[in-house]
Amino acid sequence: MSDEEDDIILSELNDEELVQQMFDDLYDGLKEEIEEAVNILLERKWEPYRILTEALVGGMTIVGADFRDGILFVPEVLLAANAMKGGMFILKPLLAETGAPRMGKMVIGTVKGDIHDIGKNLVSMMMEGAGFEVVDLGINNAVDAYIDAIKAEEADILGMSALLTTTMPYMKVVIDTMVEMGIRDDYVVLVGGAPLNEEFGKAIGADSYCRDAAVAVETAKEYMARKHNQLAAG
Ligand code: B1M
């Protein structure tokens, strides 16, 4: 870091400059600076969701592009991810504070062979914020972990996340196993992750592909509304 950067006082930047600085700090993996900036934006009455999407996810998009292009490498991206998590940790209780009524229960996890968890964590946070109960299985989940959890937790929804083209086919293994066990239709299966798309979601037999955390929340709400209507009608 240069001396010039050392001198930056985050609270003296205007909102636009501060978000730009957060992009730089996220890129450099500066967790404390990210946490300070998140707190400053909160003091400035930014909505937690706006901070999450505009500043943190925005910054991570830049990191992702340079990782793809071979400008950044795994250790640097890990630091960036750690800084992002610092910011998310502050926002999590605030996103969950909306006081929404309990909407339903979701079990979510990243699939076997895959250790990416930022997107999944974001989905969990947003779902909790919307009033869903979320059981987060973490990363690297084999089929048994998913099946055991949805049964034990009596979940309404199974959410799966995959960030690698090599791990996304594993979602089909889980869904096929549910079909074989005769329990597929007992759950709504939502899938997401950067390499997926609508077509893939359909091809593997998921109920819906969710482009981002906000879409996951809306989709989950729609399915729960349908379920409640069916129960009311039946
Ligand atoms: Co990885 N990585 N990574 N990585 N990494 C990607 C995914 C990659 C696209 C980078 C690139 O080349 N451009 C690339 C995959 C290429 C491919 O498969 N085609 C890649 C690679 C290759 C790898 C390694 C193989 C690198 C290596 O070792 N040589 C390795 C694999 C390790 C493994 O999993 N076995 C690896 C490792 C890592 C780190 C550990 C360094 C770190 C992860 C840290 C962590 O997660 N704790 C990392 C990171 C951070 C990334 C990028 C840069 C960022 C991912 C991220 O957090 N995005 C990523 C590049 C990219 O995606 N542009 C990349 C921010 C997050 C908010 O978005 O996860 O997409 P996302 O989640 C979104 C939506 O997708 C959706 O909602 C979220 C919020 O809006 N969503 C869901 C996600 N899951 C959902 C589940 C749902 C619903 C919606 O369920 C209902």
Coordinates of C-alpha atoms and ligand atoms in Angstrom, one line a residue:
M1 CA 0.0 0.0 0.0
S2 CA 1.4 3.5 -0.8
D3 CA 1.7 6.3 1.8
E4 CA -0.9 8.2 -0.1
E5 CA -3.4 5.3 0.5
D6 CA -2.4 5.2 4.2
D7 CA -3.6 8.7 4.6
I8 CA -7.2 8.1 3.3
I9 CA -9.8 8.8 6.0
L10 CA -12.8 6.8 5.0
S11 CA -15.3 9.0 6.8
E12 CA -14.2 12.0 4.9
L13 CA -15.1 10.5 1.5
N14 CA -18.4 11.2 -0.1
D15 CA -20.7 8.1 -0.8
E16 CA -19.5 7.6 -4.3
E17 CA -15.8 7.9 -3.4
L18 CA -16.3 5.6 -0.4
V19 CA -17.9 2.9 -2.6
Q20 CA -15.0 3.2 -5.0
Q21 CA -12.5 3.0 -2.1
M22 CA -14.4 -0.1 -0.9
F23 CA -13.9 -1.7 -4.3
D24 CA -10.1 -1.0 -3.9
D25 CA -10.1 -2.2 -0.3
L26 CA -12.0 -5.4 -1.2
Y27 CA -9.6 -6.0 -4.0
D28 CA -6.7 -5.6 -1.6
G29 CA -8.4 -7.8 1.0
L30 CA -8.5 -5.1 3.7
K31 CA -11.1 -6.5 6.0
E32 CA -10.9 -3.8 8.7
E33 CA -11.3 -1.1 6.1
I34 CA -14.3 -2.8 4.6
E35 CA -15.9 -3.2 8.1
E36 CA -15.3 0.5 8.8
A37 CA -16.8 1.5 5.5
V38 CA -19.8 -0.6 6.0
N39 CA -20.4 1.0 9.3
I40 CA -20.0 4.5 7.8
L41 CA -22.6 3.7 5.1
L42 CA -24.9 2.4 7.8
E43 CA -24.5 5.7 9.7
R44 CA -25.3 7.5 6.5
K45 CA -28.6 5.6 6.5
W46 CA -27.8 3.3 3.5
E47 CA -30.1 0.3 3.5
P48 CA -28.2 -2.9 4.4
Y49 CA -29.3 -4.5 1.1
R50 CA -27.9 -1.6 -0.9
I51 CA -24.5 -1.8 0.9
L52 CA -24.5 -5.5 0.2
T53 CA -25.3 -5.3 -3.5
E54 CA -23.7 -2.0 -4.6
A55 CA -20.5 -2.0 -2.5
L56 CA -19.7 -5.6 -1.5
V57 CA -21.1 -7.6 -4.5
G58 CA -20.0 -4.8 -6.8
G59 CA -16.4 -5.1 -5.5
M60 CA -16.4 -8.9 -5.7
T61 CA -17.4 -8.7 -9.4
I62 CA -14.2 -6.8 -10.1
V63 CA -12.2 -9.3 -8.1
G64 CA -13.9 -12.1 -10.1
A65 CA -13.1 -10.6 -13.5
D66 CA -9.4 -10.2 -12.6
F67 CA -9.3 -13.7 -11.2
R68 CA -10.7 -15.0 -14.4
D69 CA -8.1 -13.0 -16.4
G70 CA -5.2 -14.3 -14.4
I71 CA -4.4 -11.0 -12.8
L72 CA -5.4 -12.1 -9.3
F73 CA -4.6 -15.6 -7.8
V74 CA -6.2 -17.8 -5.2
P75 CA -4.4 -16.3 -2.1
E76 CA -5.5 -12.8 -3.1
V77 CA -9.0 -13.8 -3.8
L78 CA -9.2 -15.6 -0.5
L79 CA -8.2 -12.3 1.2
A80 CA -10.9 -10.5 -0.8
A81 CA -13.5 -13.1 0.2
N82 CA -12.4 -12.7 3.9
A83 CA -12.9 -8.9 3.7
M84 CA -16.3 -9.4 2.1
K85 CA -17.3 -11.8 4.8
G86 CA -16.3 -9.1 7.4
G87 CA -18.8 -6.7 5.8
M88 CA -21.5 -9.4 5.5
F89 CA -21.1 -10.3 9.1
I90 CA -22.1 -6.7 10.1
L91 CA -25.0 -6.7 7.7
K92 CA -26.4 -10.1 8.5
P93 CA -28.4 -9.2 11.7
L94 CA -29.7 -6.1 10.1
L95 CA -31.0 -8.0 7.0
A96 CA -32.7 -10.4 9.4
E97 CA -34.2 -7.7 11.4
T98 CA -37.2 -7.0 9.1
G99 CA -39.5 -8.8 11.5
A100 CA -41.1 -10.7 8.7
P101 CA -43.4 -13.6 9.7
R102 CA -42.0 -17.1 9.3
M103 CA -42.3 -18.0 5.6
G104 CA -41.0 -21.6 5.5
K105 CA -37.8 -23.6 6.0
M106 CA -34.9 -24.0 3.7
V107 CA -31.9 -26.3 3.8
I108 CA -29.0 -24.9 1.7
G109 CA -25.5 -25.9 1.0
T110 CA -22.7 -25.8 -1.6
V111 CA -22.3 -29.1 -3.5
K112 CA -19.6 -31.7 -3.2
G113 CA -16.2 -30.7 -4.4
D114 CA -17.0 -27.0 -4.2
I115 CA -15.8 -24.7 -1.5
H116 CA -17.3 -21.4 -2.7
D117 CA -19.6 -20.1 -0.1
I118 CA -20.1 -16.3 -0.4
G119 CA -23.1 -16.5 -2.8
K120 CA -24.7 -19.2 -0.7
N121 CA -24.1 -17.2 2.5
L122 CA -25.7 -14.2 0.8
V123 CA -28.8 -16.2 -0.2
S124 CA -29.0 -17.5 3.4
M125 CA -28.9 -14.0 4.8
M126 CA -31.5 -12.7 2.4
M127 CA -33.8 -15.6 3.0
E128 CA -33.5 -15.1 6.8
G129 CA -34.2 -11.4 6.2
A130 CA -37.3 -12.3 4.4
G131 CA -38.6 -14.5 7.2
F132 CA -37.4 -17.9 6.2
E133 CA -35.8 -20.3 8.6
V134 CA -32.5 -21.4 7.1
V135 CA -30.4 -24.4 7.9
D136 CA -27.0 -23.9 6.3
L137 CA -25.0 -27.0 5.6
G138 CA -21.9 -25.2 4.5
I139 CA -19.7 -26.3 1.7
N140 CA -18.7 -29.6 0.0
N141 CA -22.0 -31.5 0.6
A142 CA -22.5 -35.0 -0.6
V143 CA -26.0 -36.2 -1.4
D144 CA -26.5 -37.9 2.0
A145 CA -25.9 -34.6 3.8
Y146 CA -28.7 -32.9 1.8
I147 CA -31.1 -35.8 2.1
D148 CA -30.6 -36.3 5.8
A149 CA -31.0 -32.6 6.5
I150 CA -34.2 -32.0 4.5
K151 CA -35.8 -35.0 6.2
A152 CA -34.6 -34.2 9.7
E153 CA -35.4 -30.5 9.4
E154 CA -38.7 -31.1 7.7
A155 CA -37.7 -28.5 5.2
D156 CA -39.9 -27.0 2.6
I157 CA -37.1 -26.0 0.2
L158 CA -33.8 -27.5 -0.7
G159 CA -31.3 -24.9 -2.0
M160 CA -28.0 -25.9 -3.7
S161 CA -25.2 -23.7 -4.8
A162 CA -22.3 -24.5 -7.2
L163 CA -19.7 -22.1 -8.7
L164 CA -17.7 -24.5 -10.8
T165 CA -18.6 -26.1 -14.1
T166 CA -17.1 -29.3 -12.7
T167 CA -19.3 -29.4 -9.6
M168 CA -22.7 -28.1 -11.0
P169 CA -23.6 -31.6 -12.4
Y170 CA -23.6 -32.9 -8.9
M171 CA -26.9 -31.1 -8.3
K172 CA -28.5 -33.7 -10.7
V173 CA -27.1 -36.5 -8.6
V174 CA -28.9 -35.1 -5.6
I175 CA -32.2 -34.6 -7.5
D176 CA -32.0 -38.0 -9.1
T177 CA -31.5 -39.6 -5.7
M178 CA -34.5 -37.8 -4.4
V179 CA -36.5 -39.1 -7.3
E180 CA -35.3 -42.7 -6.6
M181 CA -36.3 -42.4 -3.0
G182 CA -39.7 -41.1 -4.0
I183 CA -39.3 -37.8 -2.1
R184 CA -38.6 -35.4 -5.0
D185 CA -42.0 -33.8 -4.9
D186 CA -42.0 -33.3 -1.2
Y187 CA -39.6 -30.4 -1.6
V188 CA -39.1 -27.4 -3.7
V189 CA -35.6 -27.5 -5.2
L190 CA -33.9 -24.2 -6.0
V191 CA -30.5 -24.0 -7.5
G192 CA -28.0 -21.2 -8.1
G193 CA -24.4 -20.2 -8.8
A194 CA -22.6 -18.2 -11.4
P195 CA -22.1 -20.9 -14.1
L196 CA -25.7 -22.1 -14.0
N197 CA -28.6 -20.9 -16.1
E198 CA -32.3 -21.5 -16.5
E199 CA -31.8 -24.2 -19.1
F200 CA -29.5 -26.1 -16.8
G201 CA -31.9 -25.8 -13.9
K202 CA -34.6 -27.4 -16.1
A203 CA -32.4 -30.1 -17.5
I204 CA -31.4 -31.4 -14.0
G205 CA -35.0 -31.3 -12.8
A206 CA -34.8 -28.4 -10.3
D207 CA -38.0 -26.4 -9.7
S208 CA -36.2 -23.1 -10.4
Y209 CA -32.8 -21.6 -11.2
C210 CA -32.2 -18.4 -9.2
R211 CA -30.0 -15.8 -10.8
D212 CA -29.2 -14.1 -7.5
A213 CA -30.2 -13.9 -3.8
A214 CA -33.1 -11.5 -4.4
V215 CA -34.5 -13.8 -7.1
A216 CA -34.1 -16.8 -4.7
V217 CA -36.2 -15.0 -2.1
E218 CA -38.9 -14.0 -4.6
T219 CA -39.0 -17.5 -6.0
A220 CA -39.1 -19.2 -2.6
K221 CA -41.9 -16.9 -1.6
E222 CA -43.9 -17.8 -4.7
Y223 CA -43.6 -21.5 -4.0
M224 CA -44.5 -21.1 -0.4
A225 CA -47.6 -19.0 -1.3
R226 CA -48.6 -21.8 -3.7
K227 CA -48.1 -24.4 -1.1
H228 CA -50.2 -22.5 1.5
N229 CA -52.9 -22.0 -1.1
Q230 CA -52.9 -25.8 -1.9
L231 CA -53.1 -26.6 1.7
A232 CA -56.0 -24.2 2.2
A233 CA -57.8 -25.6 -0.8
G234 CA -57.2 -29.2 0.2
Ligands
B1M1 CO1 -13.1 -19.6 -7.4 N1 -13.7 -19.8 -9.3 N2 -12.0 -21.1 -7.6 N3 -12.5 -19.1 -5.6 N4 -14.0 -17.9 -7.6 C1 -14.7 -18.9 -9.7 C2 -16.1 -19.5 -9.5 C3 -14.4 -18.7 -11.3 C4 -15.6 -18.4 -12.2 C5 -13.2 -17.7 -11.4 C6 -12.8 -17.4 -12.8 O1 -12.1 -18.2 -13.4 N5 -13.3 -16.4 -13.4 C7 -13.7 -20.1 -11.6 C8 -14.7 -21.2 -12.1 C9 -14.5 -21.5 -13.6 C10 -15.5 -22.5 -14.0 O2 -15.8 -23.5 -13.3 N6 -16.0 -22.3 -15.2 C11 -13.1 -20.4 -10.2 C12 -12.1 -21.4 -10.1 C13 -11.5 -22.0 -11.3 C14 -11.6 -21.8 -8.8 C15 -10.5 -22.8 -8.4 C16 -10.6 -24.1 -9.2 C17 -9.2 -22.1 -8.6 C18 -8.0 -22.9 -8.4 O3 -7.8 -23.6 -7.4 N7 -7.2 -23.0 -9.4 C19 -10.8 -23.0 -6.9 C20 -11.8 -24.2 -6.7 C21 -12.0 -24.6 -5.3 C22 -13.1 -25.5 -5.1 O4 -14.2 -25.1 -4.9 N8 -12.9 -26.8 -5.1 C23 -11.4 -21.7 -6.6 C24 -11.2 -21.2 -5.3 C25 -11.7 -19.9 -4.9 C26 -11.3 -19.3 -3.6 C27 -11.2 -20.3 -2.4 C28 -10.1 -18.5 -3.7 C29 -12.5 -18.2 -3.4 C30 -13.7 -18.8 -2.7 C31 -13.8 -18.2 -1.3 C32 -15.2 -18.5 -0.7 O5 -16.2 -18.6 -1.3 N9 -15.2 -18.6 0.7 C33 -12.9 -18.1 -4.9 C34 -13.7 -17.0 -5.4 C35 -14.0 -15.9 -4.4 C36 -14.2 -16.9 -6.7 C37 -14.9 -15.8 -7.4 C38 -13.8 -14.7 -7.7 C39 -16.0 -15.1 -6.7 C40 -17.2 -16.0 -6.3 C41 -18.1 -15.1 -5.4 O6 -18.0 -15.2 -4.2 N10 -18.9 -14.3 -6.0 C42 -15.4 -16.5 -8.7 C43 -15.6 -15.6 -9.9 C44 -17.0 -15.2 -10.2 O7 -17.9 -15.8 -9.8 N11 -17.1 -14.1 -11.0 C45 -14.6 -17.7 -8.8 C46 -19.8 -13.3 -5.3 C47 -21.1 -14.0 -5.0 C48 -22.0 -13.0 -4.3 O8 -21.7 -14.4 -6.2 O9 -21.3 -16.9 -5.8 O10 -22.2 -16.1 -8.0 P1 -22.1 -15.9 -6.5 O11 -23.6 -16.0 -5.9 C49 -24.7 -15.3 -6.4 C50 -25.5 -16.0 -7.5 O12 -24.8 -16.9 -8.2 C51 -26.6 -16.7 -6.7 O13 -26.9 -15.7 -5.7 C52 -25.6 -15.2 -5.2 C53 -25.9 -13.8 -4.7 O14 -26.5 -13.0 -5.6 N12 -26.4 -18.0 -6.0 C54 -27.5 -18.7 -5.6 C55 -25.3 -18.6 -5.6 N13 -25.6 -19.8 -5.0 C56 -27.0 -19.8 -5.0 C57 -27.8 -20.8 -4.5 C58 -29.2 -20.6 -4.6 C59 -29.7 -19.5 -5.2 C60 -28.9 -18.5 -5.8 O15 -29.9 -21.6 -4.0 C61 -31.3 -21.4 -3.9

